GROMACS .gro file of C-alpha atoms in nm:
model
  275
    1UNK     CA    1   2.582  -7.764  -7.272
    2UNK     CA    2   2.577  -7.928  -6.947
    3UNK     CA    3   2.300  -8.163  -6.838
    4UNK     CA    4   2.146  -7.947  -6.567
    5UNK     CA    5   2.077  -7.702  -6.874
    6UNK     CA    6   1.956  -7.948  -7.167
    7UNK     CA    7   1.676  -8.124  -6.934
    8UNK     CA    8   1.563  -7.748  -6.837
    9UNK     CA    9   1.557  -7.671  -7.243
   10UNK     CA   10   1.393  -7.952  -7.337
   11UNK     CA   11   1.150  -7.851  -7.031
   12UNK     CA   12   1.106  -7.528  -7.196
   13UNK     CA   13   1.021  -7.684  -7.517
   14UNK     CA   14   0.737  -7.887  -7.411
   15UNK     CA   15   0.615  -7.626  -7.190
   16UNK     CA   16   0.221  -7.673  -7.021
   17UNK     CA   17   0.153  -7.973  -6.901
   18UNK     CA   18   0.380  -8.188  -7.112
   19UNK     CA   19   0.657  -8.021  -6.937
   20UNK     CA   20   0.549  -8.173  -6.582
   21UNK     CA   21   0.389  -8.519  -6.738
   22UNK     CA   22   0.452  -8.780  -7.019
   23UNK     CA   23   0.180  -9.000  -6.956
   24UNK     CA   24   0.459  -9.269  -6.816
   25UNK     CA   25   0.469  -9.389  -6.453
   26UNK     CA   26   0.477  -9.697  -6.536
   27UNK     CA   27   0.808  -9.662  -6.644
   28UNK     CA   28   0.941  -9.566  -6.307
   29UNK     CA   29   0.748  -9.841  -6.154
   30UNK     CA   30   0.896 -10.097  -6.386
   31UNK     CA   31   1.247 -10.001  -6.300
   32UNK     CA   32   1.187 -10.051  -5.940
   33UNK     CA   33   1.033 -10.395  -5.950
   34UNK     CA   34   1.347 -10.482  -6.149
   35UNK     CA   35   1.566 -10.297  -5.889
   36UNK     CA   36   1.386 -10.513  -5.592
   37UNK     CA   37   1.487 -10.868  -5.748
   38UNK     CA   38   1.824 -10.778  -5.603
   39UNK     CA   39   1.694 -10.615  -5.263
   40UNK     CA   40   1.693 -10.821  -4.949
   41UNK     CA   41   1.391 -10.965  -4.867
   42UNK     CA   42   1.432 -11.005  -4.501
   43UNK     CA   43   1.447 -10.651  -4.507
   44UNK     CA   44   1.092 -10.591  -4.698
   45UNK     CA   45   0.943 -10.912  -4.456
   46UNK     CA   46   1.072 -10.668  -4.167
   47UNK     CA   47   0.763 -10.439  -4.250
   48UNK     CA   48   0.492 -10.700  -4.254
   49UNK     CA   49   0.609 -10.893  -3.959
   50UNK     CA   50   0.608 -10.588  -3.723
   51UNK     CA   51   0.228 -10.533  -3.686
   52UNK     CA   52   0.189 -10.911  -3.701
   53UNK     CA   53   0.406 -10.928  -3.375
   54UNK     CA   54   0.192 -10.665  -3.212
   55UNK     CA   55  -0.126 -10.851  -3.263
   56UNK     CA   56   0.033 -11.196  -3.146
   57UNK     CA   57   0.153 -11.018  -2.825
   58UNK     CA   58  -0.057 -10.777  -2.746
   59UNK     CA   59  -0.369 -10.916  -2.907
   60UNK     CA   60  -0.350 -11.238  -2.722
   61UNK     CA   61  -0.176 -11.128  -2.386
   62UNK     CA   62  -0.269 -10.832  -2.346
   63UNK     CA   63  -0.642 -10.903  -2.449
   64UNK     CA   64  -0.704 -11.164  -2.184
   65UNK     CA   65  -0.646 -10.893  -1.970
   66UNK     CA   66  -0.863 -10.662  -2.148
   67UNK     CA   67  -1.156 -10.862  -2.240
   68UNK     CA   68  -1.405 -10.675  -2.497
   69UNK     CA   69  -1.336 -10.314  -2.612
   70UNK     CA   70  -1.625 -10.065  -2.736
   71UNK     CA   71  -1.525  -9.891  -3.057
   72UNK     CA   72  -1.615  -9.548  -3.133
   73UNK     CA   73  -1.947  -9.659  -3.347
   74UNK     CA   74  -2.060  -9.811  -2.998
   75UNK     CA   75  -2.011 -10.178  -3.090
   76UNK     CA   76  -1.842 -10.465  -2.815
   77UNK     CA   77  -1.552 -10.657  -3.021
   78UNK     CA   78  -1.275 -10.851  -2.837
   79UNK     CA   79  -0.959 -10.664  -2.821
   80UNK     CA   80  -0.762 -10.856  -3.061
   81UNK     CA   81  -1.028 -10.770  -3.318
   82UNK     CA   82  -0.987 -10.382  -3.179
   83UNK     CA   83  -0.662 -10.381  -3.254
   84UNK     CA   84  -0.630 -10.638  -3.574
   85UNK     CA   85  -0.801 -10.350  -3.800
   86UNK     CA   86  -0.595 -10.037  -3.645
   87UNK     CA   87  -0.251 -10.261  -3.750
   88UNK     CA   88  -0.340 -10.355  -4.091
   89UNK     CA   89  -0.356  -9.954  -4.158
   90UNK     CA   90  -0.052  -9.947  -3.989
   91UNK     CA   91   0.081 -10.239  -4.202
   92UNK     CA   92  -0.021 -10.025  -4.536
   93UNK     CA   93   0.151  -9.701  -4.386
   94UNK     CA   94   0.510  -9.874  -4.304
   95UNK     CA   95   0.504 -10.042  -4.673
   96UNK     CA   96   0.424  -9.667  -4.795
   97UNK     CA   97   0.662  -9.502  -4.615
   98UNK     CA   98   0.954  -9.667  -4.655
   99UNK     CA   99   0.942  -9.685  -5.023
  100UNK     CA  100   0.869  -9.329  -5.045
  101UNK     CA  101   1.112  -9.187  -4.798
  102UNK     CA  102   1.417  -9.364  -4.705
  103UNK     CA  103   1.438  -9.511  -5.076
  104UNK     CA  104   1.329  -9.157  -5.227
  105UNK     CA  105   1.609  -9.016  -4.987
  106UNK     CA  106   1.870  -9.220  -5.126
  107UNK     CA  107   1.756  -9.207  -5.488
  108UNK     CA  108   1.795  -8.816  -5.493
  109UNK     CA  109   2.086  -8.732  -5.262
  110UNK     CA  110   2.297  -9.026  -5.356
  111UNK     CA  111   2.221  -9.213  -5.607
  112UNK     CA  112   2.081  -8.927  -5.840
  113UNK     CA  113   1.842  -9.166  -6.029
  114UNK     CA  114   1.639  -8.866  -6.103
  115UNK     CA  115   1.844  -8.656  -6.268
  116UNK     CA  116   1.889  -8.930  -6.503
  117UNK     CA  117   1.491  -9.006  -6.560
  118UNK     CA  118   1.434  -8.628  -6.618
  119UNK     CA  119   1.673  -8.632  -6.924
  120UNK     CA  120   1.420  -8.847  -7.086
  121UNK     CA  121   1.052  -8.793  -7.192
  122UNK     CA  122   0.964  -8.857  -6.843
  123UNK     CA  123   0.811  -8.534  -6.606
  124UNK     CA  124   0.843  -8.448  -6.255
  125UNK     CA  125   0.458  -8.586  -6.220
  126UNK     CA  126   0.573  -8.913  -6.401
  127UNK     CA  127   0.799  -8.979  -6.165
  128UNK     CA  128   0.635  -8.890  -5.862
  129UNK     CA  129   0.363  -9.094  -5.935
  130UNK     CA  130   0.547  -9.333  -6.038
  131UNK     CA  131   0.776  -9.361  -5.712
  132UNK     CA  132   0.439  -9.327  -5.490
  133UNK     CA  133   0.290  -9.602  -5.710
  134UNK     CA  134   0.593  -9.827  -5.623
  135UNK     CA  135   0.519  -9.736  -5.279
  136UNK     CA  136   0.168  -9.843  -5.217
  137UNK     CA  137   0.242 -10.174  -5.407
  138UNK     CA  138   0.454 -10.256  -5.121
  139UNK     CA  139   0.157 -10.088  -4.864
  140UNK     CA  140  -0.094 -10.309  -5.074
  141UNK     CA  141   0.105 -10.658  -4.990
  142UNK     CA  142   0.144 -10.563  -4.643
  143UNK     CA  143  -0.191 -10.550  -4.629
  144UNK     CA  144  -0.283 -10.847  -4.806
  145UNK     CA  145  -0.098 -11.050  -4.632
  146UNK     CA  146  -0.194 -10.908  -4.253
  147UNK     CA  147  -0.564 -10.933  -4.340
  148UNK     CA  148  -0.529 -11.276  -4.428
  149UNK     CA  149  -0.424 -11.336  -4.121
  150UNK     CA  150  -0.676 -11.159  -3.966
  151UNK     CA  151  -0.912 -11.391  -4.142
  152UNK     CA  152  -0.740 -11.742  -4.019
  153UNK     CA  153  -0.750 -11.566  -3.652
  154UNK     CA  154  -1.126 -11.459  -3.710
  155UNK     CA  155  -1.068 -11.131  -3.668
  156UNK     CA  156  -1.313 -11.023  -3.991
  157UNK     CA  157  -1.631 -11.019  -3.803
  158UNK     CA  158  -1.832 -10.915  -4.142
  159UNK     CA  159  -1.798 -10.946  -4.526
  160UNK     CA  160  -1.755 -10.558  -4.560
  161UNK     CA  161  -1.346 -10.666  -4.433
  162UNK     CA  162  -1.336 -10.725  -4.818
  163UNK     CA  163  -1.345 -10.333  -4.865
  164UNK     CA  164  -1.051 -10.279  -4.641
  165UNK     CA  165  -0.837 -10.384  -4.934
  166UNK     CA  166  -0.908 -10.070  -5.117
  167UNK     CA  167  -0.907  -9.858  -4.813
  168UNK     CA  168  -0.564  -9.952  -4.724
  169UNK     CA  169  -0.464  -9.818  -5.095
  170UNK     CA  170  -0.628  -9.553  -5.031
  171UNK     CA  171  -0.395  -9.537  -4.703
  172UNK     CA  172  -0.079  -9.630  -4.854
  173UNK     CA  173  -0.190  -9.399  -5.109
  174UNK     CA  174  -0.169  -9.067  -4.914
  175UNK     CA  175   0.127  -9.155  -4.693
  176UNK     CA  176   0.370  -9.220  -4.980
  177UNK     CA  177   0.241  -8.921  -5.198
  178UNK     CA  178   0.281  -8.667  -4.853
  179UNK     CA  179   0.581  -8.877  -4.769
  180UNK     CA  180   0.736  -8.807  -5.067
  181UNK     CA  181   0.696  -8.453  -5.046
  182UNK     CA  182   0.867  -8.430  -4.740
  183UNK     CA  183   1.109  -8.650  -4.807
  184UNK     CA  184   1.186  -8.408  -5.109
  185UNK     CA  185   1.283  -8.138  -4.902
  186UNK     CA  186   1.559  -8.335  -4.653
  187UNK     CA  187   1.892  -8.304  -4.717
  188UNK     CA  188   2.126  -8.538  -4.470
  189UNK     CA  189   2.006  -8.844  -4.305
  190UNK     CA  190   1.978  -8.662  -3.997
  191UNK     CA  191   1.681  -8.551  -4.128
  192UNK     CA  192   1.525  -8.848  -4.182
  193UNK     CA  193   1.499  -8.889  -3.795
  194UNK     CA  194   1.226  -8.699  -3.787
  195UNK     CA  195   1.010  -8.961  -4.007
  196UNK     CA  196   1.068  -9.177  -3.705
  197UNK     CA  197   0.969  -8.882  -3.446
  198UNK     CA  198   0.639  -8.823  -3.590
  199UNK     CA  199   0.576  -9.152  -3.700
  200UNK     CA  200   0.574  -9.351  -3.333
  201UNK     CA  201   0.371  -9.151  -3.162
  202UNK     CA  202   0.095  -9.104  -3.409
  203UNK     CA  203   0.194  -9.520  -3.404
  204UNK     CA  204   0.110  -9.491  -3.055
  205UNK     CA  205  -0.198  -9.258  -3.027
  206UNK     CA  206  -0.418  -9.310  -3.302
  207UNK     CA  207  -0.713  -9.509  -3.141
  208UNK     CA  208  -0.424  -9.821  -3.192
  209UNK     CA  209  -0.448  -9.993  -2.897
  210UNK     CA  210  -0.707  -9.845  -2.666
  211UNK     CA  211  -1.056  -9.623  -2.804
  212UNK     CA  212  -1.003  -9.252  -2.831
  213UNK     CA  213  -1.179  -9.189  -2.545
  214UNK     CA  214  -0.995  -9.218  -2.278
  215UNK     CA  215  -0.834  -8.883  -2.389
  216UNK     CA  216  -0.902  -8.587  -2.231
  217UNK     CA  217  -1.152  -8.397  -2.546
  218UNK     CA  218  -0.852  -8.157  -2.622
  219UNK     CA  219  -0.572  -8.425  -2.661
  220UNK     CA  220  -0.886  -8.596  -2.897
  221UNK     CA  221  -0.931  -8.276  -3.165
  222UNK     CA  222  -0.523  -8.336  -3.194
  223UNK     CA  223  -0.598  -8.728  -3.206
  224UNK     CA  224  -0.812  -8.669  -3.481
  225UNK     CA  225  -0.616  -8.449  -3.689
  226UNK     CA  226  -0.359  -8.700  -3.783
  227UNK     CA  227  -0.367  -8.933  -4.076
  228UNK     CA  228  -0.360  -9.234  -3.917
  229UNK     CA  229  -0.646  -9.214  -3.709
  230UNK     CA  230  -0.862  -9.181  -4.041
  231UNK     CA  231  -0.721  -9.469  -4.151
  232UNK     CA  232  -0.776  -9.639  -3.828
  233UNK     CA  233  -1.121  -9.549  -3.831
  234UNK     CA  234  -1.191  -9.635  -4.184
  235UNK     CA  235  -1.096  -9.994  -4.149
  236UNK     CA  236  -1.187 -10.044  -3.810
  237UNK     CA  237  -1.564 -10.008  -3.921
  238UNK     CA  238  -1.507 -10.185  -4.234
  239UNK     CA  239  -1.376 -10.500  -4.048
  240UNK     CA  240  -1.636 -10.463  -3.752
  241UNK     CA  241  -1.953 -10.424  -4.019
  242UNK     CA  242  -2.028 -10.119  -3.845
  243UNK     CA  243  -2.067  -9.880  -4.153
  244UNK     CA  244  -2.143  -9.506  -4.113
  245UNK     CA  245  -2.132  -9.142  -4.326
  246UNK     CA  246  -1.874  -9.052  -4.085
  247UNK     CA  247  -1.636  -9.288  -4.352
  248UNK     CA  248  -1.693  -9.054  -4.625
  249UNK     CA  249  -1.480  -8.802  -4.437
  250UNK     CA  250  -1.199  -9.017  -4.391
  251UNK     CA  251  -1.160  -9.074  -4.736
  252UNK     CA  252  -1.198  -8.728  -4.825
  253UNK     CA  253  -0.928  -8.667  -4.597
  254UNK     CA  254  -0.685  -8.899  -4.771
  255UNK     CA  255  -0.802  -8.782  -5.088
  256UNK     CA  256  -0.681  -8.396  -4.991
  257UNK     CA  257  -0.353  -8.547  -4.882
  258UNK     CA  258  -0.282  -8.728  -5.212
  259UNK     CA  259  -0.364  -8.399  -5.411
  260UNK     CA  260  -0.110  -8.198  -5.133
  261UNK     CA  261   0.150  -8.452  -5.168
  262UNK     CA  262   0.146  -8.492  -5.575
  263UNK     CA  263   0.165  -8.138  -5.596
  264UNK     CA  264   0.436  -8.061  -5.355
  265UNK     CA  265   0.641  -8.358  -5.483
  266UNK     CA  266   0.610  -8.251  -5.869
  267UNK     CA  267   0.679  -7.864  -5.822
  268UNK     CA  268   0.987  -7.944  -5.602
  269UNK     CA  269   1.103  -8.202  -5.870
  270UNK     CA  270   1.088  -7.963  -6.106
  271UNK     CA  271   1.208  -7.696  -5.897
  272UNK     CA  272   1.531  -7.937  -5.835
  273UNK     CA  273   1.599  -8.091  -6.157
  274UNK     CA  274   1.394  -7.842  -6.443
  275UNK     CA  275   1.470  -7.521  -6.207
   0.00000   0.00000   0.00000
């Protein structure tokens, strides 16, 4: 009996939920920390130093320029602290996103990693979650270390900055999950160019840089359909103090795109490997 056809009996056998989830991410975390202790760290630094270099040039160049910028709650902030909250969710979607789709790429085109942790107990929702876990522990450091940064520069201009540390999971959260599930369905690394395509210019127009307002209204509803901008939006009034109901919909919105992303990721593991 060949492999393909003992993980899809033992599949069978557990059947319901067991089939899809042993209660074990952890597992899949735990073999990625231990695969990272001989990864190159000037290539996970890359990631963090990106944004920081943004908010050095354009924060301090640019910005004397500039002068103060009104956010969308109505409040003047200097435009280093305009664009210091828009780049930390930036800094939690690049940790995300690389884990879960250039690593995920290579893990099950090439390296076939899962094949191997779906011969064990482990499900297709172990290991998704697992892999997206991995994913926003690298978002989460980003993060950590860019808002501290913030907070040496005085770009925290209330105590509620403390909550951006969960909203950036939050963040990291949904981009690795729907990341994952993309990533899923890619085949050559060809493919993978379109990460970049979509990912630069939602870089570039999600309220980043400049308010969303100096959009014509129908270039805003697209604006505001992307991920990013929630994100964006959501720490920009958690740094600024400026808090609103408006935040409950971003978070709903990331919430949605976890559940989309675990459940595309799972049924086309299982689809893959459990057929």
């Amino acid at each position: 009996m060949t492999a393909v056809a003992q993980r899809r009996e033992s599949a069978t056998r557990r059947g319901g939920v067991s089939a899809l989830w042993a209660g074990n991410p952890w597992a899949v975390v735990q073999r990625g920390l231990i695969a990272a202790r001989s990864s190159s760290w000037v290539v996970v630094l890359s990631g963090f130093f990106e944004p920081v270099f943004y908010l050095a040039s354009m924060g301090i160049g640019l910005g004397a320029l500039v002068g103060d910028v009104q956010t969308s709650q109505g409040v003047e902030v200097s435009y280093a602290a305009f664009i210091a909250p828009a780049l930390l969710a930036v800094s939690a979607m690049n940790g995300a996103i690389y884990d879960s789709t250039w690593n995920v790429f290579f893990k099950l085109n090439y390296g076939k990693l899962y094949e191997g942790m779906l011969s064990t107990s482990l499900g297709p929702l172990d290991v998704a979650l697992g892999e997206i876990l991995y994913a926003l522990m690298r978002g989460l450091l980003y993060a950590c270390g860019f808002l501290f940064i913030m907070q040496i520069a005085g770009l925290t201009l209330s105590w509620t900055a403390i909550l951006a540390l969960p909203a950036v999971l939050l963040i990291a959260f949904g981009f690795a999950s729907l990341g994952m599930a993309v990533t899923s369905y890619m085949k050559t690394f060809q493919h993978m160019d379109w990460i970049n395509f979509v990912m630069l210019p939602m870089f570039l127009f999600s309220a980043t840089f400049y308010p969303i307002t100096v959009y014509p209204g129908w270039v805003q509803q697209i604006v505001m359909a992307l991920p990013l901008w929630h994100g964006v939006e959501l720490v920009r009034g958690l740094t600024t103090g400026v808090l609103s109901a408006d935040m409950l919909w971003h978070v709903l919105y990331y919430v949605v795109m976890i559940g989309i992303g675990l459940v595309f990721t799972t049924k086309r593991l299982r689809a893959l490997f459990l057929g």
